[in-house]
Coordinates of N, CA and C in Angstrom, one line a residue:
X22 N -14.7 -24.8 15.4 CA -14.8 -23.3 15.4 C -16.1 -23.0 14.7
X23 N -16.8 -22.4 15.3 CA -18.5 -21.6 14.6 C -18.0 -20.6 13.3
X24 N -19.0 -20.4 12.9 CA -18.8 -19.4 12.2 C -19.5 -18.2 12.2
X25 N -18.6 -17.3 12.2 CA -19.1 -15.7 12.4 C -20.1 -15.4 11.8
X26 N -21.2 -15.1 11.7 CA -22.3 -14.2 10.9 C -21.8 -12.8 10.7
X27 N -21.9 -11.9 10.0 CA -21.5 -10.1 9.8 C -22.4 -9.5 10.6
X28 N -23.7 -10.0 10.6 CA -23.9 -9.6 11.6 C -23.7 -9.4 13.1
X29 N -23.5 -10.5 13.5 CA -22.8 -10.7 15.2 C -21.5 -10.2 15.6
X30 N -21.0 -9.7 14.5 CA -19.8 -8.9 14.5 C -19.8 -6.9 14.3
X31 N -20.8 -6.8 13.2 CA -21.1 -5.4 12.9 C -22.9 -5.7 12.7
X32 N -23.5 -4.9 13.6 CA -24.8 -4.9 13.5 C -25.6 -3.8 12.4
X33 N -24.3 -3.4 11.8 CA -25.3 -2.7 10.7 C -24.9 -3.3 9.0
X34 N -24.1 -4.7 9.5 CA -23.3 -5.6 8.3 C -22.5 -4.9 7.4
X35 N -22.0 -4.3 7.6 CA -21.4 -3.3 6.5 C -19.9 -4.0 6.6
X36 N -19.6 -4.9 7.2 CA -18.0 -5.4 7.2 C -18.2 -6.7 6.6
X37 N -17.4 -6.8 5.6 CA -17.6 -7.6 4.7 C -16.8 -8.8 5.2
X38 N -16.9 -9.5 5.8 CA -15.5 -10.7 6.6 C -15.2 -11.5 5.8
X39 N -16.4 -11.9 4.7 CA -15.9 -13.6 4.1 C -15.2 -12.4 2.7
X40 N -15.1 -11.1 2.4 CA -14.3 -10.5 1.7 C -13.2 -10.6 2.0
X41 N -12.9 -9.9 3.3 CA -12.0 -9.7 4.1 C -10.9 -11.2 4.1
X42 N -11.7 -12.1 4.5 CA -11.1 -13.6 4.8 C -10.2 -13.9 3.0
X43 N -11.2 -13.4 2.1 CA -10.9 -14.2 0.7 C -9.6 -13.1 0.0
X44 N -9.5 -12.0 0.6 CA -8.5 -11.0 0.2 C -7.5 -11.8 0.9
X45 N -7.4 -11.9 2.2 CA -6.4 -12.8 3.4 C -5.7 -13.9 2.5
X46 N -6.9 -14.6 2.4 CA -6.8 -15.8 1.6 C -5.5 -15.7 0.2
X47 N -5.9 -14.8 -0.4 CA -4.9 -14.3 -1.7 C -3.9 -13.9 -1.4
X48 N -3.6 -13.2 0.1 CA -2.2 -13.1 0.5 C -1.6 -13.9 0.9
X49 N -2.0 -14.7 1.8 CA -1.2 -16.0 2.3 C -0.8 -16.9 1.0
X50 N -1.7 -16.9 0.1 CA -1.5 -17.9 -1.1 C -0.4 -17.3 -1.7
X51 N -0.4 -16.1 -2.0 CA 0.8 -15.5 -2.7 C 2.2 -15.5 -2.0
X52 N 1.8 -15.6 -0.7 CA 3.0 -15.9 0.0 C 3.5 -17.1 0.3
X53 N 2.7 -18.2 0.0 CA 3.1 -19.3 -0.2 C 3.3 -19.8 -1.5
X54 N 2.6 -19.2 -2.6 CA 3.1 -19.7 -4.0 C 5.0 -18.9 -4.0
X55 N 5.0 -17.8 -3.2 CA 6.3 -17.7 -3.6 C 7.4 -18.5 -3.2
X56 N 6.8 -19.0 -1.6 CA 8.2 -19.8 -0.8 C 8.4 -20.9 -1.5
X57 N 7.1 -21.4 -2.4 CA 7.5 -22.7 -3.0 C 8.2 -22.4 -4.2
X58 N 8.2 -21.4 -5.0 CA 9.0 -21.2 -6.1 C 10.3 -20.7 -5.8
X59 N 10.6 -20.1 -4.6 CA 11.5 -19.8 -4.2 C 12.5 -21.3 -3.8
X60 N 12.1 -22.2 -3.3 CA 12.7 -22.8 -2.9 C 12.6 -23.7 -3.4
X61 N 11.9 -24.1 -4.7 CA 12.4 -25.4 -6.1 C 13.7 -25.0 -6.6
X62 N 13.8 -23.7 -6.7 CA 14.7 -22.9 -7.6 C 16.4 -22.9 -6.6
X63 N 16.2 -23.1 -5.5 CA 17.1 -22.9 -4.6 C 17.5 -21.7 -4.8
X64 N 16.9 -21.2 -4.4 CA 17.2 -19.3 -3.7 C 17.4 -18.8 -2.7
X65 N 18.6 -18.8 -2.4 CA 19.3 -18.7 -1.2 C 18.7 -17.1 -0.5
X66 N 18.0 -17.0 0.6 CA 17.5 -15.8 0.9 C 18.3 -15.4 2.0
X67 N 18.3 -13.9 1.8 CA 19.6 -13.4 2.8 C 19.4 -13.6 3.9
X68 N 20.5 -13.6 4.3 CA 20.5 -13.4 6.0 C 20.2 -12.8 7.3
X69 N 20.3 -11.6 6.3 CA 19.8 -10.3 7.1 C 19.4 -9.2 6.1
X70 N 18.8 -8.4 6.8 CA 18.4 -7.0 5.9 C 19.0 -5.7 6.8
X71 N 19.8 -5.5 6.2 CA 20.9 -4.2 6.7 C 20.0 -3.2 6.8
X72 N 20.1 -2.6 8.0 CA 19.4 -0.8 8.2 C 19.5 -0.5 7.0
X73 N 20.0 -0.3 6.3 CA 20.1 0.7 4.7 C 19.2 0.2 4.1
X74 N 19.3 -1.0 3.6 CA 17.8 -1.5 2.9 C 16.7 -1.5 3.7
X75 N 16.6 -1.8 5.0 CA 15.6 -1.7 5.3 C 14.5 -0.3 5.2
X76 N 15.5 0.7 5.8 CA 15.1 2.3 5.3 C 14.5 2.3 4.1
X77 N 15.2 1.9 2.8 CA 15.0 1.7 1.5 C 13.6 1.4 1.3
X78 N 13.4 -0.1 1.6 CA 12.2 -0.9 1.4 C 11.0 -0.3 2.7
X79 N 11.0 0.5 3.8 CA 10.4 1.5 4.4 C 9.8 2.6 3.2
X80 N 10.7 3.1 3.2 CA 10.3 4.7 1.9 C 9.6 4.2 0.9
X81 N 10.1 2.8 0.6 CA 9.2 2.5 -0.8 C 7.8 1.9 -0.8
X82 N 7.8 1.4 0.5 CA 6.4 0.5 0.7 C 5.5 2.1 1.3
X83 N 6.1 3.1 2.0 CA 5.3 4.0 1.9 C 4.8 4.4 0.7
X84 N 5.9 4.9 -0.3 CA 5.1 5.6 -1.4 C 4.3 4.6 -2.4
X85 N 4.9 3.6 -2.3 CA 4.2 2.7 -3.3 C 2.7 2.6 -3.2
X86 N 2.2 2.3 -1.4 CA 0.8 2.4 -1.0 C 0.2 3.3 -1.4
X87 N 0.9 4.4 -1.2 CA 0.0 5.8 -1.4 C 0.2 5.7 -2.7
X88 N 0.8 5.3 -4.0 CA 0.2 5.5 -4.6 C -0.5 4.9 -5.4
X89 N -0.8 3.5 -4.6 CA -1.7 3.0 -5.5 C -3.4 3.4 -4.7
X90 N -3.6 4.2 -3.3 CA -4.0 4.1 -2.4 C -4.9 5.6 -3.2
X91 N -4.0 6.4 -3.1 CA -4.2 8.0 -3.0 C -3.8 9.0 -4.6
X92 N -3.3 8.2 -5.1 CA -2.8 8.9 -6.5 C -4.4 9.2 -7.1
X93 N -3.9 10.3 -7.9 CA -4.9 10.5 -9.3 C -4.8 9.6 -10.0
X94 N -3.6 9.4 -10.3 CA -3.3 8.7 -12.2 C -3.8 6.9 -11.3
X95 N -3.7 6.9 -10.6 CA -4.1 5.3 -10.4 C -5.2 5.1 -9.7
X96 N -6.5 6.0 -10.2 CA -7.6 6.2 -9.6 C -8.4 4.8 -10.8
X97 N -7.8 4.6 -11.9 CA -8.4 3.9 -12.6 C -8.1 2.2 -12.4
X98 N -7.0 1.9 -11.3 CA -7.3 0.9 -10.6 C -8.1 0.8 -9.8
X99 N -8.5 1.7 -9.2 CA -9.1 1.8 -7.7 C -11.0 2.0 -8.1
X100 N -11.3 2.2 -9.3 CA -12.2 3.2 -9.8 C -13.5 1.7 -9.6
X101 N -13.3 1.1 -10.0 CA -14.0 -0.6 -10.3 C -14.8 -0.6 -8.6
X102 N -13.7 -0.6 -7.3 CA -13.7 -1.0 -6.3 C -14.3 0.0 -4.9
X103 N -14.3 1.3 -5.8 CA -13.9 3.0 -4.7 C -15.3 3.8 -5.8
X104 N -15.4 4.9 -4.8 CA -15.7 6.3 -5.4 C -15.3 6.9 -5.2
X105 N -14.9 8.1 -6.0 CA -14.2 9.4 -5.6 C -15.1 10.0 -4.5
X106 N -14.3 10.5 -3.3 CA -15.2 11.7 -2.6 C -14.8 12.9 -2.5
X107 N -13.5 13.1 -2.7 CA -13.2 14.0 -2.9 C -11.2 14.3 -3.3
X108 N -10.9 15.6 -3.8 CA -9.8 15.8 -3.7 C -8.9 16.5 -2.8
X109 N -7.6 16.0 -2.5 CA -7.4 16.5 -1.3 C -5.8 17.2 -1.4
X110 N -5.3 16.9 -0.9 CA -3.9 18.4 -1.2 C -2.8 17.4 -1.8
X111 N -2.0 17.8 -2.7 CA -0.7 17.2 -3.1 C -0.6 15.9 -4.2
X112 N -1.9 16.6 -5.2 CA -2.2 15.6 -6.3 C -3.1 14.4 -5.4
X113 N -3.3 14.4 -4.5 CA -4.3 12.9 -3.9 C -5.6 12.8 -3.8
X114 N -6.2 12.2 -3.3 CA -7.6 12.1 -3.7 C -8.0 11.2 -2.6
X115 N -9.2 11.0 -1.6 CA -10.2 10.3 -0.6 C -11.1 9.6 -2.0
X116 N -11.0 8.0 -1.7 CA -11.9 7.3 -2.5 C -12.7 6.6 -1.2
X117 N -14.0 6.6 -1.9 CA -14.6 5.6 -0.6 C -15.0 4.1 -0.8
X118 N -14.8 2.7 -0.4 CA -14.6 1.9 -0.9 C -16.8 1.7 -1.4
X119 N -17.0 1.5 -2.2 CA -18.4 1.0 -2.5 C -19.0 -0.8 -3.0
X120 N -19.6 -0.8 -2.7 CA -20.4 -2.3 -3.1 C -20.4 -2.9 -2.1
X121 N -20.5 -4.5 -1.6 CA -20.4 -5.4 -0.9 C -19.8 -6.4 -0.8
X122 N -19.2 -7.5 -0.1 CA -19.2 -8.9 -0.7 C -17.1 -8.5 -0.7
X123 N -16.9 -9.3 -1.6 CA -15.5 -9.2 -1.8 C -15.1 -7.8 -2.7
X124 N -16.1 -7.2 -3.4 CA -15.8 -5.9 -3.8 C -15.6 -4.6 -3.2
X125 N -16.1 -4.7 -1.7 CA -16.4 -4.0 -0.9 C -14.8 -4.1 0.3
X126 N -14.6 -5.1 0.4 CA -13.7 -5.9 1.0 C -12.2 -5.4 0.0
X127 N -11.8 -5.5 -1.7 CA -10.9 -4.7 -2.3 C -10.9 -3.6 -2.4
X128 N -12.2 -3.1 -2.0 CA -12.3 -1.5 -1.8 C -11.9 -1.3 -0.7
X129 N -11.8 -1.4 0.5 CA -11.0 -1.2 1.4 C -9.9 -1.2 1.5
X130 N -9.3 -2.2 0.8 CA -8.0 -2.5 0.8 C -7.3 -1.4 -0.1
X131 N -7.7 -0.5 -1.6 CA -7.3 -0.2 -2.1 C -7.6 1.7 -2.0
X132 N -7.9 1.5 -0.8 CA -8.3 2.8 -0.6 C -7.7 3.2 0.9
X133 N -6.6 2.9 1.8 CA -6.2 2.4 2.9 C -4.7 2.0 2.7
X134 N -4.0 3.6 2.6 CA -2.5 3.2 2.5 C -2.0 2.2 3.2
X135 N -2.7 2.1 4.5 CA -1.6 1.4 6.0 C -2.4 -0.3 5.4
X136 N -3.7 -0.5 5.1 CA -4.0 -1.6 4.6 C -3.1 -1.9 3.2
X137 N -2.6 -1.1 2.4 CA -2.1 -1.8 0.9 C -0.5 -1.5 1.3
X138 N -0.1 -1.3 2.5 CA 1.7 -1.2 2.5 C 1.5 -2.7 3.3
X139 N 1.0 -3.5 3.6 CA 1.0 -5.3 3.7 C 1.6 -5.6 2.2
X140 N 0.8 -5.2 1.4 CA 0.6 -6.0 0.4 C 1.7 -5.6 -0.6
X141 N 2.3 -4.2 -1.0 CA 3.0 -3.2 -1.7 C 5.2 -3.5 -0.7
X142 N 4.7 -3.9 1.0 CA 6.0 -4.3 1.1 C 6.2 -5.7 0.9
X143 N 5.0 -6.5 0.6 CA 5.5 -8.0 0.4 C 6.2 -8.3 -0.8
X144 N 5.6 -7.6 -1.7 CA 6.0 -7.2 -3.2 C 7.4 -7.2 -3.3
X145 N 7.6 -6.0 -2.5 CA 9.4 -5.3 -2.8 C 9.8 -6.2 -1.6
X146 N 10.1 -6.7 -0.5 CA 9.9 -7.6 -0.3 C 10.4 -9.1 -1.1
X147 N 9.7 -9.6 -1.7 CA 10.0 -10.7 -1.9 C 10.6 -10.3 -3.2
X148 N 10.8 -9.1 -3.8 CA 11.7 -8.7 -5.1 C 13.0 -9.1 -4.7
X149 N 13.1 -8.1 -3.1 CA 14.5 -8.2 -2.2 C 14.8 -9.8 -2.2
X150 N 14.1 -10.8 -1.8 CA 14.7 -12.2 -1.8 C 15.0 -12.6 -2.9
X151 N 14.8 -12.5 -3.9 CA 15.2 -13.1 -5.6 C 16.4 -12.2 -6.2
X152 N 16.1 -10.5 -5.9 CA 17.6 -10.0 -6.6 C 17.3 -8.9 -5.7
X153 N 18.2 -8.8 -4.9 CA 18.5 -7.6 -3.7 C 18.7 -6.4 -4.9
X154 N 20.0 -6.4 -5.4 CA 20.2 -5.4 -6.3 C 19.2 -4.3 -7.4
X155 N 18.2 -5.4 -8.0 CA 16.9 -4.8 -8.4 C 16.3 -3.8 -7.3
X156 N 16.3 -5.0 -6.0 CA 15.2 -4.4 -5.4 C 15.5 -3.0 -4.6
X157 N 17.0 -2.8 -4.6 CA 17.1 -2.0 -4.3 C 17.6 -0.5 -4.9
X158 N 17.7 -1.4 -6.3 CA 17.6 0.3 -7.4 C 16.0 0.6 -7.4
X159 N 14.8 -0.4 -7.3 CA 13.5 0.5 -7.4 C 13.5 0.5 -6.2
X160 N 13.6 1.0 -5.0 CA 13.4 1.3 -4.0 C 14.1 2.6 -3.3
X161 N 14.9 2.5 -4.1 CA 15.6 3.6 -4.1 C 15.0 4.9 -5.2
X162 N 14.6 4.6 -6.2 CA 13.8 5.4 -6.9 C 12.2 5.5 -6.2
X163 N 11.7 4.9 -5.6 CA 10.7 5.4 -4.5 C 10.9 5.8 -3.3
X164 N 12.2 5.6 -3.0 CA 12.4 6.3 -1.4 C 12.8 7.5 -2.3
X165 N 13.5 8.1 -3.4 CA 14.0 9.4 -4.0 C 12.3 10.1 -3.7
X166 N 11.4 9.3 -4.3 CA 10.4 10.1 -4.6 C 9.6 10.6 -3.4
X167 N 9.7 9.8 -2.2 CA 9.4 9.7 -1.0 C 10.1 11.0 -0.4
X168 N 11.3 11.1 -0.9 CA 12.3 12.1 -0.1 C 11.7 14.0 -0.7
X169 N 11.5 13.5 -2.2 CA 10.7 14.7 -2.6 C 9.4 15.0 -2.3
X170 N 8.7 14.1 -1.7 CA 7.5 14.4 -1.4 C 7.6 15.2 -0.1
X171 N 8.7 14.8 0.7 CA 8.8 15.6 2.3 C 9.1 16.9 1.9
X172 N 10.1 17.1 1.0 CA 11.2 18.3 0.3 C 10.0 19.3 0.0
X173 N 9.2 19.0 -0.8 CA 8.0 20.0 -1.6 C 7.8 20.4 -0.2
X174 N 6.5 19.8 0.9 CA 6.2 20.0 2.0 C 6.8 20.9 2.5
X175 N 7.9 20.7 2.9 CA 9.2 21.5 3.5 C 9.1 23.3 3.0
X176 N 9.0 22.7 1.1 CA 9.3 24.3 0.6 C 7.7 25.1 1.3
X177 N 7.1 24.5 0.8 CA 5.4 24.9 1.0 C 5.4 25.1 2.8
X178 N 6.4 24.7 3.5 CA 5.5 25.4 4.7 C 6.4 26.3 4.8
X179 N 7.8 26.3 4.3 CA 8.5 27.9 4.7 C 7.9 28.7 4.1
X180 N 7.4 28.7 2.5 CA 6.6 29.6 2.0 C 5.7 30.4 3.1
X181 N 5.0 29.4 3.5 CA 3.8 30.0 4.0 C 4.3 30.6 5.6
X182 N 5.5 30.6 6.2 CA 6.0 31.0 7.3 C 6.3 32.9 6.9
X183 N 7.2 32.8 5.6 CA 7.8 33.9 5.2 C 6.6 34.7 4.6
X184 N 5.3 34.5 4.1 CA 4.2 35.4 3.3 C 3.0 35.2 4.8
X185 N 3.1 34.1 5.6 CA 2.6 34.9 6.7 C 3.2 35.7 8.0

C-alpha cells in the first residue's frame, strides 16, 4: 500500500490524515485495551441490548457529544484544540478546530458532535459491558437531560406561536 501525501488528497492540505490516522489509532487501541481487560477478568458481556437501553445509551451518547462538543462550561477542554467563533442558541457555542498536525486533527474531533458520539458511545458503551446497572443509571440521567433539552425547545416554540 503507498502512502497518501495530504496533498493528493486535499490540495489546499488542510486535512490533517496522519492526525486523523493517530486519533483512529487511539480508538482502536482503546478498544482493544478494553477487550483484553475485559476478558482476563472474565466478563461475561451480554447478550443482547434491549430497545430500552438501547434508547438509553442513544439519548446519552447524544447529549454527552454535545456536551463535550458544544457546551460553554467545557469549552476549557476544547479551548487548547478549537477557537471560539461564536455563540449560538441554548447555552452552546461554534468552536473552530485551529493548528495542524494531530492538534488540528483533536480539534476536529472535539468540535463535531456526530464525530465525538464514536467516541462518548464507546465510553457508555463499554460502561454497559462491565456494569449494565451503572450504565444505565448515568444514561438515564443524560437521556433525563436530553428529554429536557427537547421539553425547553417545546416550551420556547409555543411561546413564540402564542406572542406571535
Amino acid at each position: 500500500m503507498t502512502e497518501i501525501a495530504a496533498h493528493d488528497y486535499d490540495a489546499q492540505e488542510r486535512v490533517p490524515l496522519a492526525g486523523y490516522a493517530t486519533v483512529a489509532g487511539a480508538f482502536g487501541a482503546s478498544l482493544a485495551a478494553f477487550a483484553v481487560v475485559v476478558h482476563r477478568r472474565g466478563v461475561t458481556l451480554p447478550e443482547r441490548v434491549p430497545p430500552w437501553d438501547l434508547l438509553l445509551l442513544g439519548a446519552a451518547t447524544y447529549k454527552t457529544s454535545r456536551l463535550l462538543t458544544k457546551d460553554k462550561i467545557t469549552s476549557f477542554l476544547r479551548a487548547p484544540f478549537t477557537r471560539r467563533e461564536e455563540d449560538t442558541t441554548a447555552g452552546e457555542v461554534m468552536d473552530e478546530p485551529r493548528g495542524n498536525g494531530i492538534r488540528l486533527a483533536v480539534g476536529d474531533l472535539l468540535s463535531c458532535p456526530f464525530c465525538a458520539g464514536a467516541w462518548t458511545a464507546g465510553g457508555l458503551v463499554a460502561t454497559y459491558a462491565v456494569a449494565p446497572r451503572a450504565a444505565r443509571l448515568v444514561c438515564a440521567g443524560f437521556g433525563a437531560m436530553t428529554l429536557a433539552d427537547w421539553l425547553q425547545y417545546a416550551w420556547t416554540w409555543t411561546q413564540e406561536k402564542v406572542e406571535g
